[in-house]
Coordinates of C-alpha atoms and ligand atoms in Angstrom, one line a residue:
M6 CA 233.7 -102.2 -111.7
K7 CA 236.7 -103.1 -112.9
K8 CA 239.8 -103.4 -110.2
L9 CA 241.7 -100.0 -110.4
L10 CA 244.4 -102.6 -111.2
D11 CA 242.7 -103.3 -114.4
L12 CA 242.1 -100.2 -115.5
L13 CA 245.4 -99.0 -115.2
T14 CA 246.5 -101.9 -116.7
E15 CA 244.1 -100.9 -119.9
E16 CA 245.5 -97.1 -119.9
M17 CA 249.4 -98.9 -119.7
G18 CA 248.7 -101.2 -123.1
K19 CA 247.3 -98.4 -124.9
A20 CA 250.3 -96.7 -124.0
F21 CA 252.9 -99.4 -125.3
E22 CA 250.0 -100.3 -128.5
A23 CA 250.5 -96.3 -129.4
A24 CA 254.7 -96.6 -128.9
G25 CA 254.6 -99.1 -131.5
Y26 CA 254.4 -102.6 -128.9
D27 CA 252.7 -105.2 -127.6
K28 CA 249.8 -104.4 -125.9
A29 CA 249.7 -107.5 -123.4
L30 CA 252.8 -105.7 -121.4
G31 CA 250.9 -103.4 -120.4
K32 CA 251.0 -105.2 -117.1
V33 CA 250.8 -102.4 -114.2
G34 CA 251.3 -104.4 -110.9
V35 CA 251.7 -102.2 -106.4
S36 CA 255.1 -101.0 -106.2
N37 CA 257.6 -102.8 -104.6
R38 CA 259.0 -99.4 -103.7
P39 CA 256.4 -97.4 -102.2
D40 CA 259.0 -94.9 -101.1
L41 CA 259.6 -94.0 -104.8
C42 CA 256.0 -94.3 -106.5
E43 CA 252.2 -96.6 -105.9
F44 CA 252.4 -98.7 -108.9
Q45 CA 254.2 -100.6 -111.5
C46 CA 255.0 -101.7 -115.2
N47 CA 257.9 -104.0 -116.0
G48 CA 256.4 -104.7 -119.3
A49 CA 259.7 -103.2 -121.0
M50 CA 262.2 -105.5 -119.4
A51 CA 259.6 -108.1 -121.2
G52 CA 259.6 -106.5 -124.5
A53 CA 263.1 -106.3 -124.4
K54 CA 263.8 -109.4 -125.5
Q55 CA 260.8 -109.6 -128.1
Y56 CA 261.9 -106.6 -129.7
H57 CA 265.4 -106.4 -129.9
K58 CA 265.9 -103.3 -128.3
A59 CA 267.3 -101.5 -125.0
P60 CA 264.3 -101.5 -122.6
M61 CA 265.2 -98.6 -121.1
M62 CA 265.1 -97.2 -124.9
I63 CA 261.0 -98.5 -124.5
A64 CA 260.5 -97.5 -121.4
G65 CA 261.2 -94.0 -122.5
E66 CA 258.7 -94.6 -125.6
V67 CA 255.8 -95.4 -124.1
A68 CA 256.2 -92.6 -120.7
E69 CA 256.3 -89.9 -123.9
K70 CA 253.1 -91.8 -124.8
L71 CA 251.5 -91.4 -121.3
A72 CA 251.9 -87.1 -120.7
G73 CA 248.2 -86.3 -120.3
S74 CA 247.2 -89.7 -119.6
R75 CA 243.8 -89.7 -117.7
A76 CA 244.6 -92.1 -115.1
F77 CA 248.6 -91.7 -115.0
A78 CA 249.9 -88.0 -113.1
E79 CA 253.1 -88.8 -113.0
A80 CA 255.0 -91.9 -116.3
A81 CA 259.1 -92.7 -114.9
A82 CA 261.2 -94.8 -117.3
V83 CA 264.1 -95.5 -114.7
A84 CA 267.1 -97.6 -115.3
P85 CA 266.9 -100.7 -115.9
G86 CA 263.4 -99.7 -118.2
F87 CA 260.8 -99.5 -115.2
L88 CA 258.3 -97.5 -115.2
N89 CA 257.3 -95.5 -112.4
L90 CA 254.0 -94.6 -111.5
K91 CA 251.3 -92.3 -110.6
V92 CA 248.0 -92.4 -110.4
R93 CA 246.1 -88.6 -111.0
E94 CA 244.2 -88.2 -107.8
S95 CA 240.9 -87.1 -109.9
F96 CA 241.0 -90.7 -111.2
V97 CA 241.1 -92.3 -107.7
K98 CA 238.3 -89.5 -107.1
E99 CA 236.6 -90.8 -109.8
Y100 CA 236.9 -94.8 -108.7
L101 CA 236.3 -93.8 -105.3
E102 CA 232.9 -92.2 -106.2
G103 CA 232.4 -95.5 -108.3
M104 CA 232.5 -97.7 -105.3
R105 CA 230.6 -95.6 -103.3
R106 CA 227.8 -95.5 -105.6
E107 CA 227.5 -99.0 -106.5
P108 CA 226.4 -102.0 -104.2
K109 CA 229.2 -104.1 -102.3
F110 CA 231.5 -101.4 -103.7
G111 CA 231.7 -102.2 -107.4
Y112 CA 232.6 -105.6 -106.6
E113 CA 232.6 -107.9 -110.1
S114 CA 232.4 -111.4 -110.7
G115 CA 232.4 -111.8 -114.0
K116 CA 232.3 -115.5 -113.0
A117 CA 228.7 -117.7 -112.8
P118 CA 227.7 -118.4 -109.5
K119 CA 229.0 -121.7 -107.8
K120 CA 226.3 -123.8 -105.8
I121 CA 229.1 -124.9 -103.0
I122 CA 228.7 -127.1 -100.2
I123 CA 231.3 -126.5 -96.6
D124 CA 231.9 -128.9 -94.8
Y125 CA 232.8 -127.2 -91.2
G126 CA 232.8 -127.8 -88.0
G127 CA 234.0 -131.1 -87.5
A128 CA 232.0 -132.0 -83.9
N129 CA 231.5 -135.0 -82.5
V130 CA 227.9 -135.2 -80.9
A131 CA 228.3 -136.4 -76.8
K132 CA 231.4 -134.6 -76.6
P133 CA 232.6 -131.0 -75.5
L134 CA 233.9 -129.1 -78.4
H135 CA 238.1 -127.7 -77.2
V136 CA 240.0 -125.9 -78.8
G137 CA 241.0 -127.8 -81.8
H138 CA 237.2 -126.8 -83.2
L139 CA 237.8 -123.0 -83.2
R140 CA 239.4 -123.2 -86.8
S141 CA 236.8 -125.2 -88.1
A142 CA 234.8 -123.4 -87.5
V143 CA 235.8 -119.7 -87.6
I144 CA 237.6 -120.3 -91.4
G145 CA 234.3 -122.1 -92.7
E146 CA 232.6 -120.2 -91.6
S147 CA 234.2 -116.8 -93.4
L148 CA 235.4 -118.6 -96.4
K149 CA 230.8 -118.6 -96.1
R150 CA 230.1 -115.9 -96.1
I151 CA 232.9 -114.5 -98.3
N152 CA 231.3 -116.5 -101.2
R153 CA 228.1 -115.5 -100.5
Y154 CA 229.8 -111.8 -100.3
I155 CA 230.9 -112.3 -104.4
G156 CA 227.8 -114.2 -105.7
N157 CA 227.7 -118.2 -105.2
E158 CA 224.8 -120.1 -103.0
V159 CA 226.7 -121.5 -100.3
I160 CA 225.1 -124.3 -98.0
G161 CA 226.9 -124.7 -94.0
D162 CA 227.1 -128.2 -93.1
A163 CA 228.1 -129.5 -89.4
H164 CA 228.5 -133.0 -89.9
L165 CA 228.6 -134.1 -87.0
G166 CA 230.4 -137.0 -86.2
D167 CA 227.4 -139.1 -84.6
W168 CA 228.0 -142.5 -85.9
G169 CA 230.8 -144.1 -84.2
L170 CA 232.1 -146.0 -81.6
Q171 CA 231.5 -143.1 -79.0
M172 CA 227.2 -143.1 -80.2
G173 CA 227.5 -146.7 -78.8
L174 CA 229.4 -145.5 -75.6
V175 CA 227.6 -143.4 -74.3
I176 CA 224.2 -145.8 -75.4
S177 CA 225.6 -148.5 -73.3
G178 CA 226.9 -145.7 -70.8
V179 CA 223.0 -144.9 -70.2
Q180 CA 221.8 -148.3 -70.1
E181 CA 224.5 -149.1 -66.8
R182 CA 222.6 -146.1 -65.4
Q183 CA 218.9 -146.7 -66.4
P184 CA 218.9 -150.3 -67.3
D185 CA 215.3 -150.2 -67.3
L186 CA 215.0 -147.7 -70.2
V187 CA 211.9 -148.2 -72.8
Y188 CA 214.7 -148.3 -75.4
F189 CA 216.0 -151.2 -74.6
D190 CA 213.2 -153.4 -74.4
E191 CA 213.6 -155.4 -78.1
T192 CA 210.5 -156.0 -77.6
Y193 CA 208.5 -152.7 -77.3
T194 CA 206.9 -151.3 -80.7
G195 CA 205.1 -148.3 -79.1
E196 CA 206.3 -144.2 -79.4
Y197 CA 209.5 -143.3 -77.4
P198 CA 209.5 -140.5 -75.3
K199 CA 209.7 -136.7 -76.2
E200 CA 211.5 -135.9 -73.9
A201 CA 215.4 -136.6 -73.0
P202 CA 216.6 -139.5 -70.4
F203 CA 219.2 -137.5 -70.2
T204 CA 220.6 -133.5 -70.2
I205 CA 223.7 -132.5 -71.6
S206 CA 225.6 -132.4 -68.3
D207 CA 225.1 -135.7 -68.1
L208 CA 226.0 -136.8 -71.5
E209 CA 229.2 -134.7 -70.4
E210 CA 229.5 -137.0 -67.4
I211 CA 228.6 -140.5 -69.2
Y212 CA 230.8 -140.2 -72.7
P213 CA 234.1 -139.6 -70.5
A214 CA 233.3 -142.5 -68.1
A215 CA 232.0 -144.7 -70.7
S216 CA 234.9 -144.4 -72.5
A217 CA 237.9 -144.4 -69.3
K218 CA 235.3 -147.8 -68.6
Q219 CA 235.6 -149.7 -71.7
K220 CA 240.0 -149.7 -72.1
E221 CA 240.3 -151.5 -68.8
D222 CA 236.8 -153.6 -68.4
P223 CA 236.2 -155.7 -72.1
Q224 CA 233.6 -156.7 -71.3
F225 CA 232.3 -153.5 -71.2
H226 CA 234.0 -152.6 -74.4
A227 CA 231.8 -155.9 -76.4
K228 CA 229.3 -154.2 -74.9
A229 CA 229.7 -150.9 -76.6
M230 CA 230.7 -152.1 -80.0
E231 CA 227.4 -154.7 -79.6
A232 CA 225.6 -151.3 -79.1
T233 CA 226.9 -149.0 -82.0
Y234 CA 226.1 -152.4 -84.2
K235 CA 223.1 -152.4 -82.6
F236 CA 222.8 -148.6 -83.7
Q237 CA 224.1 -148.5 -87.2
S238 CA 222.1 -151.7 -88.0
G239 CA 218.8 -150.0 -87.7
V240 CA 217.9 -151.2 -84.5
R241 CA 214.4 -149.3 -83.4
G242 CA 215.7 -148.2 -79.4
Y243 CA 218.9 -147.4 -80.3
R244 CA 218.4 -145.4 -83.2
A245 CA 215.8 -143.9 -80.9
L246 CA 217.5 -143.6 -78.4
G247 CA 221.4 -142.3 -80.9
E248 CA 218.6 -139.9 -81.9
K249 CA 218.1 -138.2 -78.6
I250 CA 221.9 -138.2 -77.9
R251 CA 221.3 -136.0 -81.2
E252 CA 219.1 -134.1 -80.1
V253 CA 220.5 -132.6 -76.4
S254 CA 223.9 -132.6 -78.2
V255 CA 222.9 -130.2 -81.2
E256 CA 221.4 -127.7 -78.5
D257 CA 224.1 -127.2 -76.6
L258 CA 225.9 -127.0 -79.8
R259 CA 224.2 -124.1 -81.4
K260 CA 224.4 -122.2 -78.6
N261 CA 228.4 -122.6 -78.2
Y262 CA 228.3 -121.6 -82.0
Q263 CA 226.6 -118.9 -81.4
S264 CA 228.5 -117.1 -78.9
L265 CA 230.5 -117.2 -81.8
N266 CA 228.5 -115.8 -84.5
V267 CA 228.6 -119.7 -86.6
E268 CA 225.1 -120.4 -88.0
F269 CA 225.2 -123.7 -90.3
D270 CA 222.7 -124.4 -92.5
L271 CA 222.5 -127.9 -92.1
W272 CA 223.4 -129.6 -88.8
N273 CA 223.3 -133.3 -91.1
G274 CA 225.6 -135.9 -89.9
E275 CA 227.2 -138.9 -90.2
S276 CA 224.4 -141.3 -89.2
S277 CA 222.0 -139.1 -91.5
V278 CA 223.8 -140.9 -94.0
G279 CA 223.5 -144.7 -92.3
D280 CA 220.9 -146.0 -94.4
L281 CA 222.6 -144.7 -97.8
I282 CA 225.9 -147.3 -97.5
P283 CA 224.2 -150.1 -98.2
E284 CA 222.4 -149.0 -101.5
M285 CA 226.5 -147.7 -102.4
V286 CA 228.5 -150.8 -101.0
D287 CA 226.3 -152.6 -103.5
Y288 CA 226.6 -150.3 -105.9
M289 CA 230.4 -150.1 -105.6
K290 CA 230.9 -153.7 -105.0
E291 CA 228.4 -154.4 -108.4
K292 CA 230.7 -151.9 -110.5
G293 CA 233.5 -153.8 -110.2
Y294 CA 235.3 -150.6 -107.5
A295 CA 235.4 -152.4 -104.1
Y296 CA 236.3 -156.1 -103.6
I297 CA 237.4 -158.1 -100.5
S298 CA 240.6 -158.0 -99.1
E299 CA 242.0 -159.3 -96.1
G300 CA 238.1 -159.6 -94.8
A301 CA 237.3 -155.9 -96.0
L302 CA 235.4 -154.1 -98.5
V303 CA 238.6 -152.0 -100.7
V304 CA 238.5 -149.1 -102.9
D305 CA 242.3 -149.1 -104.7
V306 CA 242.8 -145.5 -104.2
K307 CA 246.4 -145.5 -105.0
E308 CA 248.5 -143.3 -108.7
D309 CA 251.5 -144.0 -110.6
T310 CA 252.4 -141.0 -109.7
D311 CA 252.1 -141.0 -105.8
T312 CA 255.9 -141.1 -104.5
K313 CA 253.9 -142.0 -100.8
E314 CA 252.4 -144.9 -100.3
V315 CA 248.4 -145.0 -100.9
P316 CA 246.4 -147.1 -98.8
P317 CA 243.3 -148.3 -99.9
C318 CA 240.2 -146.9 -99.6
M319 CA 238.1 -149.1 -96.3
I320 CA 234.4 -149.5 -97.2
L321 CA 234.0 -152.0 -94.9
K322 CA 235.6 -153.5 -92.3
S323 CA 235.9 -157.7 -92.2
D324 CA 233.4 -157.4 -89.6
G325 CA 230.7 -155.4 -92.0
A326 CA 230.8 -152.2 -90.0
S327 CA 231.5 -148.9 -91.7
L328 CA 234.0 -146.6 -90.8
Y329 CA 234.2 -142.6 -90.7
N330 CA 235.3 -143.8 -94.7
T331 CA 231.7 -144.4 -95.3
T332 CA 230.3 -142.1 -93.7
D333 CA 232.0 -139.9 -95.5
L334 CA 231.7 -141.1 -99.1
A335 CA 227.7 -141.5 -98.4
T336 CA 227.5 -137.4 -97.5
I337 CA 229.2 -137.4 -100.5
L338 CA 226.7 -139.2 -102.4
D339 CA 223.3 -137.8 -100.8
R340 CA 225.6 -134.2 -101.4
M341 CA 225.6 -134.5 -104.8
R342 CA 221.9 -136.2 -105.0
Q343 CA 219.5 -133.1 -103.1
Y344 CA 222.3 -130.3 -104.0
Q345 CA 224.4 -131.1 -107.4
P346 CA 226.7 -128.6 -106.1
D347 CA 229.7 -127.5 -108.6
Q348 CA 232.1 -127.6 -104.9
I349 CA 232.2 -129.2 -102.4
I350 CA 235.1 -127.6 -99.8
Y351 CA 236.2 -129.5 -96.4
L352 CA 237.4 -127.8 -93.7
T353 CA 239.6 -130.5 -90.6
D354 CA 243.3 -130.5 -89.0
K355 CA 245.0 -131.3 -91.7
R356 CA 246.9 -134.4 -90.3
Q357 CA 244.4 -135.8 -92.3
D358 CA 245.3 -135.2 -95.0
L359 CA 245.7 -138.7 -96.8
Y360 CA 242.3 -138.7 -95.5
F361 CA 240.5 -136.8 -97.8
V362 CA 243.5 -137.5 -100.8
Q363 CA 242.0 -141.1 -100.2
V364 CA 238.3 -140.2 -100.1
F365 CA 238.4 -137.8 -102.9
R366 CA 239.9 -140.6 -105.0
C367 CA 237.6 -143.2 -104.6
A368 CA 234.5 -140.7 -105.4
R369 CA 236.3 -140.1 -108.5
K370 CA 237.1 -143.3 -109.2
T371 CA 233.4 -144.3 -108.1
K372 CA 231.6 -142.4 -110.0
L373 CA 229.4 -140.6 -106.6
V374 CA 230.7 -137.2 -108.3
T375 CA 230.4 -135.6 -112.1
P376 CA 234.3 -134.2 -113.1
E377 CA 233.3 -131.4 -113.3
T378 CA 232.6 -131.4 -110.1
E379 CA 235.2 -129.9 -107.1
L380 CA 236.5 -131.6 -103.9
T381 CA 238.3 -129.3 -101.9
W382 CA 239.7 -129.8 -98.9
I383 CA 241.5 -127.2 -96.4
G384 CA 243.6 -128.5 -93.7
F385 CA 244.6 -126.4 -90.5
G386 CA 247.7 -126.5 -88.8
T387 CA 246.6 -126.9 -84.8
V388 CA 246.7 -124.3 -82.1
N389 CA 249.3 -124.2 -80.0
G390 CA 250.2 -122.8 -76.0
K391 CA 253.4 -119.9 -75.6
D392 CA 255.1 -123.0 -75.0
G393 CA 255.0 -124.4 -78.6
K394 CA 252.5 -127.6 -77.6
P395 CA 248.8 -128.0 -78.8
F396 CA 246.9 -125.8 -75.9
K397 CA 246.1 -126.3 -73.2
T398 CA 244.4 -125.9 -69.5
R399 CA 246.8 -125.2 -66.6
S400 CA 246.6 -127.9 -65.0
G401 CA 247.2 -129.7 -68.7
G402 CA 243.6 -130.7 -69.9
V403 CA 242.1 -130.9 -72.8
M404 CA 240.9 -126.9 -72.9
R405 CA 237.0 -126.7 -73.5
L406 CA 236.2 -124.2 -76.2
E407 CA 233.3 -122.6 -74.2
T408 CA 236.2 -122.3 -71.7
L409 CA 238.7 -120.1 -74.0
I410 CA 235.4 -118.0 -75.1
S411 CA 234.7 -117.5 -71.6
D412 CA 238.4 -116.2 -70.6
T413 CA 238.6 -114.3 -73.5
K414 CA 235.3 -112.5 -72.4
A415 CA 236.9 -112.3 -68.7
E416 CA 240.3 -110.1 -70.0
M417 CA 238.5 -108.2 -72.1
Y418 CA 236.1 -107.3 -69.8
R419 CA 239.0 -106.0 -67.6
K420 CA 240.8 -104.3 -70.8
I421 CA 238.2 -102.4 -71.7
L422 CA 237.2 -101.3 -67.9
E423 CA 240.1 -99.5 -67.3
G424 CA 240.5 -96.5 -68.0
R425 CA 237.1 -96.3 -69.2
E426 CA 233.9 -94.5 -68.1
M427 CA 231.7 -97.2 -69.2
S428 CA 228.7 -98.8 -66.6
E429 CA 229.5 -102.7 -65.9
E430 CA 226.5 -104.2 -68.0
E431 CA 226.9 -101.8 -71.1
A432 CA 231.4 -102.6 -70.6
R433 CA 230.4 -105.8 -70.1
K434 CA 228.4 -106.4 -73.5
V435 CA 231.1 -104.4 -75.1
A436 CA 233.7 -106.7 -74.2
D437 CA 231.4 -110.0 -75.2
Q438 CA 231.4 -108.6 -78.7
V439 CA 235.0 -107.4 -78.7
A440 CA 235.9 -111.0 -77.1
V441 CA 234.7 -112.6 -80.4
A442 CA 235.9 -110.9 -82.9
A443 CA 239.7 -110.7 -80.7
L444 CA 239.5 -114.7 -81.0
I445 CA 238.3 -115.2 -84.5
Y446 CA 240.8 -112.1 -85.7
G447 CA 243.4 -113.6 -84.3
D448 CA 243.1 -117.1 -86.0
L449 CA 242.2 -115.7 -89.5
S450 CA 244.9 -113.2 -89.3
N451 CA 247.2 -116.5 -89.4
Q452 CA 247.4 -118.2 -92.8
A453 CA 244.8 -121.5 -92.2
S454 CA 247.7 -124.4 -93.0
K455 CA 250.1 -122.9 -89.9
D456 CA 250.3 -123.8 -86.7
Y457 CA 249.4 -120.4 -84.6
I458 CA 250.6 -119.5 -81.4
F459 CA 247.2 -118.6 -78.9
D460 CA 248.4 -115.4 -76.8
L461 CA 245.9 -114.1 -75.1
D462 CA 247.5 -111.4 -73.8
R463 CA 248.3 -110.4 -77.4
F464 CA 245.0 -111.1 -79.5
T465 CA 243.2 -108.9 -77.0
S466 CA 244.8 -106.1 -77.2
F467 CA 244.0 -102.6 -78.8
E468 CA 247.5 -102.1 -80.6
G469 CA 249.4 -104.4 -83.1
D470 CA 247.5 -106.6 -85.6
T471 CA 244.8 -107.4 -83.8
G472 CA 240.4 -107.6 -83.4
P473 CA 240.3 -105.2 -81.0
Y474 CA 242.9 -102.6 -83.1
I475 CA 240.1 -102.8 -86.0
L476 CA 237.1 -102.3 -84.0
Y477 CA 239.2 -99.8 -82.0
T478 CA 239.3 -98.2 -85.5
I479 CA 235.8 -98.3 -86.5
V480 CA 234.5 -96.7 -83.2
R481 CA 236.8 -94.2 -83.7
I482 CA 235.4 -93.3 -86.8
K483 CA 232.2 -93.7 -85.9
S484 CA 232.4 -91.2 -83.5
I485 CA 233.8 -88.9 -85.9
L486 CA 230.7 -88.7 -88.0
S487 CA 228.6 -88.8 -85.3
K488 CA 230.0 -85.6 -83.9
Y489 CA 229.9 -84.1 -87.6
A490 CA 226.2 -84.9 -87.7
E491 CA 226.3 -82.9 -84.3
Q492 CA 228.1 -80.6 -85.7
G493 CA 225.3 -79.7 -88.7
G494 CA 226.9 -81.4 -91.5
A495 CA 225.4 -84.1 -93.5
V496 CA 227.4 -87.2 -93.9
E497 CA 225.8 -88.9 -95.7
K498 CA 225.9 -85.5 -98.3
A499 CA 229.9 -85.2 -97.8
A500 CA 231.0 -85.6 -101.2
L501 CA 234.2 -86.8 -102.4
R502 CA 237.6 -84.8 -103.1
E503 CA 240.7 -85.7 -104.6
P504 CA 243.3 -86.0 -101.8
D505 CA 245.5 -83.3 -101.4
S506 CA 248.0 -84.7 -98.9
A507 CA 250.3 -87.8 -99.2
A508 CA 248.1 -89.8 -96.4
E509 CA 245.3 -88.6 -97.7
K510 CA 245.7 -90.6 -101.2
A511 CA 247.9 -93.0 -99.6
L512 CA 244.0 -94.1 -97.7
A513 CA 242.3 -93.4 -100.7
L514 CA 244.6 -96.4 -102.7
Q515 CA 244.5 -98.5 -99.9
L516 CA 240.3 -98.2 -100.7
T517 CA 240.3 -98.8 -104.1
A518 CA 242.3 -102.4 -103.4
F519 CA 238.6 -103.7 -102.0
Q520 CA 238.2 -105.7 -104.6
A521 CA 241.4 -107.6 -106.0
V522 CA 242.0 -108.4 -101.7
M523 CA 238.1 -110.1 -101.7
E524 CA 238.6 -112.1 -105.1
S525 CA 241.7 -113.7 -104.3
A526 CA 240.5 -114.5 -100.9
A527 CA 237.7 -115.8 -102.1
E528 CA 239.8 -117.8 -105.2
E529 CA 242.2 -118.6 -102.6
N530 CA 239.9 -119.6 -99.7
A531 CA 241.8 -117.3 -97.7
P532 CA 240.5 -115.0 -95.0
H533 CA 243.7 -114.3 -93.9
K534 CA 244.1 -111.4 -96.8
I535 CA 240.6 -109.4 -95.8
C536 CA 242.8 -109.8 -92.1
A537 CA 246.1 -108.0 -93.9
F538 CA 244.3 -105.7 -96.0
V539 CA 242.1 -104.9 -92.9
Y540 CA 244.6 -104.1 -91.2
D541 CA 246.6 -102.1 -93.9
L542 CA 243.5 -100.2 -94.6
A543 CA 243.2 -99.0 -90.6
N544 CA 246.6 -98.2 -90.4
S545 CA 246.2 -96.0 -92.9
F546 CA 243.3 -94.5 -91.5
N547 CA 245.2 -94.2 -87.4
H548 CA 247.8 -92.4 -90.0
F549 CA 245.7 -89.3 -92.4
Y550 CA 243.5 -89.1 -88.1
H551 CA 247.0 -88.5 -87.2
E552 CA 248.2 -86.2 -90.2
V553 CA 245.1 -84.0 -90.5
K554 CA 242.8 -82.5 -88.9
I555 CA 239.4 -83.1 -90.0
L556 CA 236.5 -81.9 -87.5
T557 CA 238.5 -78.5 -87.3
E558 CA 240.2 -78.2 -90.5
E559 CA 238.1 -74.6 -91.8
D560 CA 237.4 -75.2 -95.2
E561 CA 233.7 -76.9 -95.7
K562 CA 234.2 -78.8 -98.5
K563 CA 237.5 -80.0 -97.4
K564 CA 236.4 -81.2 -94.4
A565 CA 233.1 -83.0 -95.9
G566 CA 236.0 -84.3 -98.5
F567 CA 237.4 -85.7 -95.7
I568 CA 233.9 -87.3 -94.3
A569 CA 232.9 -89.1 -97.5
L570 CA 236.2 -90.7 -97.3
L571 CA 235.9 -91.9 -93.6
T572 CA 232.2 -92.8 -94.3
L573 CA 233.6 -94.8 -97.4
T574 CA 236.3 -96.5 -95.3
K575 CA 234.2 -97.1 -92.6
D576 CA 231.7 -99.4 -95.2
V577 CA 234.9 -101.0 -96.3
L578 CA 236.0 -101.9 -93.1
T579 CA 232.3 -103.0 -92.4
D580 CA 231.7 -105.2 -95.3
C581 CA 235.0 -106.7 -94.0
I582 CA 235.1 -108.0 -90.8
G583 CA 231.0 -108.7 -91.4
V584 CA 233.4 -111.4 -93.8
L585 CA 235.9 -112.6 -91.4
G586 CA 232.2 -112.9 -88.6
F587 CA 232.4 -110.4 -86.5
E588 CA 231.0 -107.3 -86.2
A589 CA 232.3 -103.3 -84.3
P590 CA 230.0 -102.2 -81.3
D591 CA 229.5 -98.2 -81.3
R592 CA 231.4 -97.9 -78.3
M593 CA 234.5 -98.8 -76.3
Ligands
LIG616 N1 233.7 -135.3 -86.7 C1 235.2 -135.4 -87.4 C2 236.0 -135.3 -86.6 O1 236.0 -135.3 -85.7 C3 235.1 -133.9 -88.3 C4 234.5 -134.1 -89.7 C5 235.5 -133.3 -91.0 N2 234.6 -134.0 -91.6 C6 234.3 -134.7 -92.8 N3 233.5 -134.5 -93.8 N4 235.1 -135.5 -92.5 O2 237.6 -135.8 -87.0

């Protein structure tokens, strides 16, 4: 289906043409004076120069041609030359009928589907997720869902941090505790045990202890460096132990991500491409892209137009060790070979901006990607506390994501039980679901690049621009629909009607924006646009609900029309929150 604005623009273009002007002048947009009109066209002003005529005259002539238009009920030329427009109710009804009939409410992309890899989550093995990981996970998940919705093929990859010094630290920490493990016997050639020699809680103790110890104990630091080197260069026992660290971590990470409705297709990590590094390095050297500078192997990536210094991309350190860069580049090579994606999207903290400039330039220069491959980095802002500083626990420590989730669930449970008749068990279940929506919506409703303040009380409120408010709206609609069914009405059969009040028309018009919103959210990687739409739609519905008696309406046809409008509203809201990454309960 075409977008409503495009249909209106077509109609307007015809009117310009009929009046003897260029039809390209007929671009229609949403009114910026909603008190005066629903849509507007500023084409007469642009045409004035082209045709050496007063804009008011052009607007007047075009308005005349619109008399009897099937799309416009009103077209008024107003000084200095605007066309103020109102859409015909019959036209809106027809459009909504199309939305109701077509899959995805008539969404049509008109573009060839892309294959996209989204690299998100940002987790590192052996380290618990903290509040900083929330954004990468929920923004990435939403972009994955939005792109799938509009017909793109998407592969979500967790790209775990499992290659660097933290691996050597954990391995050395394990060795201190259990020196006799077979993994450390370099003469051993048999199979390694299936069972990991530690649990996730052990790892959670081992990593911070080892990390603290290396700062005070140079000998331990050297040992960890050596273990990292052995692990990276493929010493059997070290690799096998590294694999166990990864397994145990992934199991725990999976649970945490699942509680936020985040699911990856691939759990690859930096280590997945460890064995591609030597090949990639040889290739870069052979082609003359990489050279030795102060002992390190680097690729120059500065460009003449740079206003800031862009240092060379380091491929290998002087001791031959690989870096964060190296595995990222090898991962690009691997992804191109295995999947030939049209685009790779990365989500990280915005402080990694220079890093991704270097990596992308290096990948292009060394031809790891084709010229058409889009490499997109989305840098997100920080989650701050009310003091404007990065969000911490009450005692000033790092806030674990698990704690943040459970605190939100507890607060939601308290609010749900307050003034509601619900068993504790149901309240618990509903609270968990609403809490996740509160967190996800609280995050996604902000533009990704901006910092935001984590405000538990606001996020979990049933009023205002919040997840619970959106869910509450959906639940309210569901309850009206089920009451209608209880009264003997057939929800599915209810036919749409021409809106006849301002509130009804406003809700109907709001719905027509769905396609344009989904499209721009996808094009601009901007889930916050869907949040804004969902909030406006919920507000339009709630306004309608307060203005109009729905279930007590005596005219059955009219009532059925309300029901059809509500059903469409609920369905659109449901798909929208689905691509944001959460669901609505039946009651709350
Ligand atoms: N693990 C990294 C970190 O903690 C984030 C990974 C982001 N993805 C990437 N391909 N570099 O900062």
